[in-house]
PDB file of C-alpha atoms in Angstrom:
ATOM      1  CA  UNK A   1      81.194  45.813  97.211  1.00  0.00           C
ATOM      2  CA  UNK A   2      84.878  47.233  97.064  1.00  0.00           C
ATOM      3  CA  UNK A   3      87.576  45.569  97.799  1.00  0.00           C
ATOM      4  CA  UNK A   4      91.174  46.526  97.954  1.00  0.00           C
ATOM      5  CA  UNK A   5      93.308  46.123  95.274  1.00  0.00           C
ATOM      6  CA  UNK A   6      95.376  42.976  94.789  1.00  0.00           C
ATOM      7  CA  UNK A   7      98.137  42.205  93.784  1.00  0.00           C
ATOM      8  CA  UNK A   8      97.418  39.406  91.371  1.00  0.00           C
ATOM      9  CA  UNK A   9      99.564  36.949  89.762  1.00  0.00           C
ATOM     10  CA  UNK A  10      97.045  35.033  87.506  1.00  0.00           C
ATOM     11  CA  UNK A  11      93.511  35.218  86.708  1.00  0.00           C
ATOM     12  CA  UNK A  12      91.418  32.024  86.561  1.00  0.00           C
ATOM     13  CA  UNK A  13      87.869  31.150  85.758  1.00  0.00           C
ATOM     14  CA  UNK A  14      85.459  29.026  87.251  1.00  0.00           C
ATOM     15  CA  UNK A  15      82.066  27.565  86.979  1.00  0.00           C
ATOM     16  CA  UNK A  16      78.864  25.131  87.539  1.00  0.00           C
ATOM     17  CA  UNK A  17      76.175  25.174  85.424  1.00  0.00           C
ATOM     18  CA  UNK A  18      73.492  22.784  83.805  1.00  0.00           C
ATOM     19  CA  UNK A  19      74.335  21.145  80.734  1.00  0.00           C
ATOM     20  CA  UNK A  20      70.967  20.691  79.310  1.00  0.00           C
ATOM     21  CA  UNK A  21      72.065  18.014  76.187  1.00  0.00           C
ATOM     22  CA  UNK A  22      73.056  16.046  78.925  1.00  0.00           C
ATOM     23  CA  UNK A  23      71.138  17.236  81.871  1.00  0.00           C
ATOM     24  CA  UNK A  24      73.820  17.221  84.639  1.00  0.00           C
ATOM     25  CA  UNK A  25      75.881  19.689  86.207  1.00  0.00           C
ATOM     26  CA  UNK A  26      78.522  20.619  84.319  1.00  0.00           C
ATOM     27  CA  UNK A  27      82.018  21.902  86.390  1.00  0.00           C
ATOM     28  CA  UNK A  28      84.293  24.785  84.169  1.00  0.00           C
ATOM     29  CA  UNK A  29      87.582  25.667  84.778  1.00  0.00           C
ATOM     30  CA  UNK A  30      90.041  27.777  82.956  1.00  0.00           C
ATOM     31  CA  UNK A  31      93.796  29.404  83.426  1.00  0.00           C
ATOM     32  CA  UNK A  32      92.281  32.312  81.154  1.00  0.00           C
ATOM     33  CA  UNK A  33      90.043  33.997  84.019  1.00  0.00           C
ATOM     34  CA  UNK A  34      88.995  37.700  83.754  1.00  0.00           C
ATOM     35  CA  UNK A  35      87.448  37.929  79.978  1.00  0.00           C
ATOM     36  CA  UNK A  36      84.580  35.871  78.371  1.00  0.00           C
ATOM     37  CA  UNK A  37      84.679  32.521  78.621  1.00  0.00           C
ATOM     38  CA  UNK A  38      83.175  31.702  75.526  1.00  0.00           C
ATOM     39  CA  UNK A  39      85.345  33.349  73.970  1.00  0.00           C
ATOM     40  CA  UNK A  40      88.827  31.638  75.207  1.00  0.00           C
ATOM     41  CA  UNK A  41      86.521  28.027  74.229  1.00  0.00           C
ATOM     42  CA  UNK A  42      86.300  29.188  70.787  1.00  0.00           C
ATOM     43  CA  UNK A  43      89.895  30.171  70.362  1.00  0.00           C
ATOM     44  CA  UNK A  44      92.053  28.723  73.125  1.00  0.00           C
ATOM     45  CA  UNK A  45      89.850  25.409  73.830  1.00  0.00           C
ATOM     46  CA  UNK A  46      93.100  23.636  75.276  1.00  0.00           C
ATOM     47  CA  UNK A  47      92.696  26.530  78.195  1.00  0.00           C
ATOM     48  CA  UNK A  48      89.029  25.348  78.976  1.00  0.00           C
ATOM     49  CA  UNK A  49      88.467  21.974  81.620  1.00  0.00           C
ATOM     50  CA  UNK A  50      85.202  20.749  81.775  1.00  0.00           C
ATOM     51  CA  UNK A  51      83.944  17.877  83.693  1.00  0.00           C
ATOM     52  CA  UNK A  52      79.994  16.519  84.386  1.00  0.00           C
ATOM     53  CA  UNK A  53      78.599  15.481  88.029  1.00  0.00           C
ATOM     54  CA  UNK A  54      76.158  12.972  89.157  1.00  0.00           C
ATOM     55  CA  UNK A  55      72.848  14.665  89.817  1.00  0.00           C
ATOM     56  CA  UNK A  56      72.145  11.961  92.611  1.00  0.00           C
ATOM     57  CA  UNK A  57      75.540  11.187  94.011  1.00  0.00           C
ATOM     58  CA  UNK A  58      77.789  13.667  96.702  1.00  0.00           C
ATOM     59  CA  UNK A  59      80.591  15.787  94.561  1.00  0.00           C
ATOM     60  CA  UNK A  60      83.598  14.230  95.071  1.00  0.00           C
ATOM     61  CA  UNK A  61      86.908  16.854  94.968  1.00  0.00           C
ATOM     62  CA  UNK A  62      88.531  14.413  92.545  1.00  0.00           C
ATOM     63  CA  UNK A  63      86.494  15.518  90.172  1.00  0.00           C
ATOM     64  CA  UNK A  64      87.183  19.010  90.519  1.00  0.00           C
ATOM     65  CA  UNK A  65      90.786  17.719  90.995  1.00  0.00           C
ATOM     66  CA  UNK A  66      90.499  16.418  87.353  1.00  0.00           C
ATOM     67  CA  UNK A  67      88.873  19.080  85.702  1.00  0.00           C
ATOM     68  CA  UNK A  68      91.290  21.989  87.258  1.00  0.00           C
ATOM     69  CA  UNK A  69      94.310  19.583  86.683  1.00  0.00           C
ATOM     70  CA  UNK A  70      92.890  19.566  82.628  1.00  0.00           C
ATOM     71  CA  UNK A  71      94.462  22.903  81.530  1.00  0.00           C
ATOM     72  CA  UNK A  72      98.172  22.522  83.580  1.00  0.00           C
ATOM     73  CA  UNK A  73      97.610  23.383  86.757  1.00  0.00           C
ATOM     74  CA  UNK A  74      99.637  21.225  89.278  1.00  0.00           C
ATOM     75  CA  UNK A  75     101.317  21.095  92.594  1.00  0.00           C
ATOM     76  CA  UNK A  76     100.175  23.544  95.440  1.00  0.00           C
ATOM     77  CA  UNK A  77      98.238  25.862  93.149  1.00  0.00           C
ATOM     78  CA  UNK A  78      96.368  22.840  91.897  1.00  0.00           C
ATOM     79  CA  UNK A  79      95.527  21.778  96.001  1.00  0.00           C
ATOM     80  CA  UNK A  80      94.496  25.397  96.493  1.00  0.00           C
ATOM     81  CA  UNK A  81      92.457  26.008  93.591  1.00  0.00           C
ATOM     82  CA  UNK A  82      90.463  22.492  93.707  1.00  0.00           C
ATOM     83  CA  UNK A  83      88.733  23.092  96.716  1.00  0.00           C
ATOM     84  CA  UNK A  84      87.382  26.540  95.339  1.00  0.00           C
ATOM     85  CA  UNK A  85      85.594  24.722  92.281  1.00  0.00           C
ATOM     86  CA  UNK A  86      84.541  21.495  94.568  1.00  0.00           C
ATOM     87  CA  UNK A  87      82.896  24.143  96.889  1.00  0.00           C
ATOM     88  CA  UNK A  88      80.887  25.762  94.092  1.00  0.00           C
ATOM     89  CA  UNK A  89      80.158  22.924  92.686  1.00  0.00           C
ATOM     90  CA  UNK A  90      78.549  22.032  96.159  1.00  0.00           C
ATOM     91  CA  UNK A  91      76.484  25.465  96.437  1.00  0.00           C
ATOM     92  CA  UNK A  92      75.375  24.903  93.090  1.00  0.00           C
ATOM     93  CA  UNK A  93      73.718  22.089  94.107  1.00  0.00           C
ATOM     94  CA  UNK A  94      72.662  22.663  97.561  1.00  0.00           C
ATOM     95  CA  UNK A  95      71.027  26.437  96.654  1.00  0.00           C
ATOM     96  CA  UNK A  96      69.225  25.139  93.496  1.00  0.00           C
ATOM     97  CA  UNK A  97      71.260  27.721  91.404  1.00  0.00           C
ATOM     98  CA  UNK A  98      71.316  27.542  87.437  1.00  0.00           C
ATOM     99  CA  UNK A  99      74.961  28.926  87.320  1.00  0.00           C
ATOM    100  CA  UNK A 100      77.644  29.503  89.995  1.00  0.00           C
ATOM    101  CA  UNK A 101      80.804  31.605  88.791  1.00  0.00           C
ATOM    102  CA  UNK A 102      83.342  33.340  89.930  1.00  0.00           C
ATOM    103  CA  UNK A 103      85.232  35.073  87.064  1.00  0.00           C
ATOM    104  CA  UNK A 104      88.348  35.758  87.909  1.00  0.00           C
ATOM    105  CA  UNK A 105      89.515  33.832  90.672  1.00  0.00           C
ATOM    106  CA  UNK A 106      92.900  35.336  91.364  1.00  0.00           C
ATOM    107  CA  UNK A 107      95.906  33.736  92.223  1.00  0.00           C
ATOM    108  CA  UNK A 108      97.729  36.384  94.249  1.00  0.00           C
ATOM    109  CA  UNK A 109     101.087  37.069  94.354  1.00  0.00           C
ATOM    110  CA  UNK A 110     101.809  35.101  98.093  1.00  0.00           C
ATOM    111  CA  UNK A 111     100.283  32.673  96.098  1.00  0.00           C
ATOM    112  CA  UNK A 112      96.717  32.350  97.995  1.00  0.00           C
ATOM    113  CA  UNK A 113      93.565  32.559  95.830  1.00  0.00           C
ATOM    114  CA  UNK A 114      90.784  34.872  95.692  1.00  0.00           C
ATOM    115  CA  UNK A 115      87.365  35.308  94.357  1.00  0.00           C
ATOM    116  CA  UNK A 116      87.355  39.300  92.641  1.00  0.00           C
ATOM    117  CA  UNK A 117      84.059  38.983  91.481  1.00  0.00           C
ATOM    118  CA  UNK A 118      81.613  36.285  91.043  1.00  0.00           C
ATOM    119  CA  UNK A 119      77.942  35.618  89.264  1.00  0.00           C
ATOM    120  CA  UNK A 120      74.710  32.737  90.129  1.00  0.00           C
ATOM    121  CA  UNK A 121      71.262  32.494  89.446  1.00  0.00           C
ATOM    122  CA  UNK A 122      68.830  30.473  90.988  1.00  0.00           C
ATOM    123  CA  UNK A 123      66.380  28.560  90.040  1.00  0.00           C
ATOM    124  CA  UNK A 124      62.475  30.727  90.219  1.00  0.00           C
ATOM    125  CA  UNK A 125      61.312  27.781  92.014  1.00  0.00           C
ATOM    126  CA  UNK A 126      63.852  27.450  94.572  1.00  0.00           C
ATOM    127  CA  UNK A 127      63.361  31.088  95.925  1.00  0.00           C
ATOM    128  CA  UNK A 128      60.927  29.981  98.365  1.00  0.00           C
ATOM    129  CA  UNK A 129      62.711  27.425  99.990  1.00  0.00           C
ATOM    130  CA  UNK A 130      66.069  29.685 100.043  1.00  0.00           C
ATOM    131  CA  UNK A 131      63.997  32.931 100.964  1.00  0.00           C
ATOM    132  CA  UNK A 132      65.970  32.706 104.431  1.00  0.00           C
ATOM    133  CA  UNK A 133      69.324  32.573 103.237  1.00  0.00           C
ATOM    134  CA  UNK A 134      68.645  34.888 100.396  1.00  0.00           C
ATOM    135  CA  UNK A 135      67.395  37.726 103.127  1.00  0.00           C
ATOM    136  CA  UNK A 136      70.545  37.188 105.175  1.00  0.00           C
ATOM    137  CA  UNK A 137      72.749  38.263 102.149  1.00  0.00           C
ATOM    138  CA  UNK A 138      70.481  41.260 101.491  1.00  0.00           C
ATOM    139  CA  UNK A 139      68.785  40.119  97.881  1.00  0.00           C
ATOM    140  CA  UNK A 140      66.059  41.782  97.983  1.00  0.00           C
ATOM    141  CA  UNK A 141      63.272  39.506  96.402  1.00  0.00           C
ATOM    142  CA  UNK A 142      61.062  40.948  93.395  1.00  0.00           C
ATOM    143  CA  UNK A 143      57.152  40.576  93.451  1.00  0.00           C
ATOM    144  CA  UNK A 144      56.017  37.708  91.785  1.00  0.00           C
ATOM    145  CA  UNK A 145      55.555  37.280  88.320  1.00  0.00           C
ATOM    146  CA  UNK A 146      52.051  37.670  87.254  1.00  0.00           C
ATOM    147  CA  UNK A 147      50.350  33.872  86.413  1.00  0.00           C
ATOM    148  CA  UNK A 148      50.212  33.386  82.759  1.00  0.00           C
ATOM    149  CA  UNK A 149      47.109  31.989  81.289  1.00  0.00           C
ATOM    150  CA  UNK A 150      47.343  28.347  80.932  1.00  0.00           C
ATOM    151  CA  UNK A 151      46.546  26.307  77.636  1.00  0.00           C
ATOM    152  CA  UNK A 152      43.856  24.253  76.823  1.00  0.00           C
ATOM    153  CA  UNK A 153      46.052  21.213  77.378  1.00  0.00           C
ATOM    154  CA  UNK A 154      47.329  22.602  80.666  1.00  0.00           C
ATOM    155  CA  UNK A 155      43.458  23.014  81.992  1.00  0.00           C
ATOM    156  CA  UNK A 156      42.743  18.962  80.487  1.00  0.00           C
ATOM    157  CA  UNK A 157      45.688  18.282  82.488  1.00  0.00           C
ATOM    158  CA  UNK A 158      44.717  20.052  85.650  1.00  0.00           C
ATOM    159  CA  UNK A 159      40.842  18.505  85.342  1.00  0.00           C
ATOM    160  CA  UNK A 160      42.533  15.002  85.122  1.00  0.00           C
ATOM    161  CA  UNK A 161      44.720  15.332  88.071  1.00  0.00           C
ATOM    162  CA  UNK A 162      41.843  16.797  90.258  1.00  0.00           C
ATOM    163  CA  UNK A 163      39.437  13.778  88.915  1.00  0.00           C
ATOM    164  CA  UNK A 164      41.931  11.618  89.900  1.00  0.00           C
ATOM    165  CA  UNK A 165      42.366   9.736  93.741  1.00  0.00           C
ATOM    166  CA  UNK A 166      45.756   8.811  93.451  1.00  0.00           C
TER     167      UNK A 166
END
């Protein structure tokens, strides 16, 4: 896609991911948008926000509140920008995806914000229940992976659960 060109006033950075140490989502935020985030946490860490979410519990906008409020950001940019990371938190969770980012959200020089270009990946199992939604944004689905040959210990597994009544 092209879009025009913007005038832009800042460039921001934000994310959901899993955190697999502690297997929640994890919510990203940074005033250092437009180059590699890993990067500005290794040198600039005071520029990086990061706050966990409940797996089980709705995402609150405080929390994305908290975690964009983490590297400075306050007043009308900080009530514009929050709702932007509460949202993708939100598809994150609803569309199964691995990672949600848009990188850089722009702060434009009217002062509204803007997503310039943006990343996800979903889950391999969740493509069948999202096939719908993914067809109406035009991803166009790849066969499926060939079945891989399963272990002995996969097959003792598989015998025990068909054995089984329950």
């Amino acid at each position: 896609l092209v879009e025009e060109k913007s005038a832009v006033a800042q460039e921001y950075f934000a994310a959901v991911t899993w955190d697999g140490r502690r297997k929640l989502p994890v919510v990203i935020f940074s005033d250092m948008g437009g180059i590699d985030i890993e990067e500005v946490a290794e040198k600039h860490p005071d520029h990086v926000g990061r706050g966990h979410l409940s797996n089980l519990l709705p995402i609150p906008d405080f929390r994305a509140k908290e975690v964009v409020a983490s590297v400075g950001m306050t007043g009308s940019e900080l009530n514009r920008a929050t709702p932007i990371l509460a949202r993708l938190a939100r598809l994150q969770r609803d569309y199964d995806m691995t990672l949600a980012e848009i990188n850089p959200v722009a702060r434009l020089s009217d002062g509204s914000f803007v997503a310039l270009d943006a990343h996800m990946e979903m889950e391999d199992e969740a493509v069948g229940r999202h096939k719908t939604m993914l067809a109406e944004i035009g991803v166009e689905l790849e066969e499926p992976r060939e079945m891989y040959e399963p272990s002995e210990f996969e097959r003792n597994v598989k015998a025990i659960d068909e054995a089984d009544h329950r």
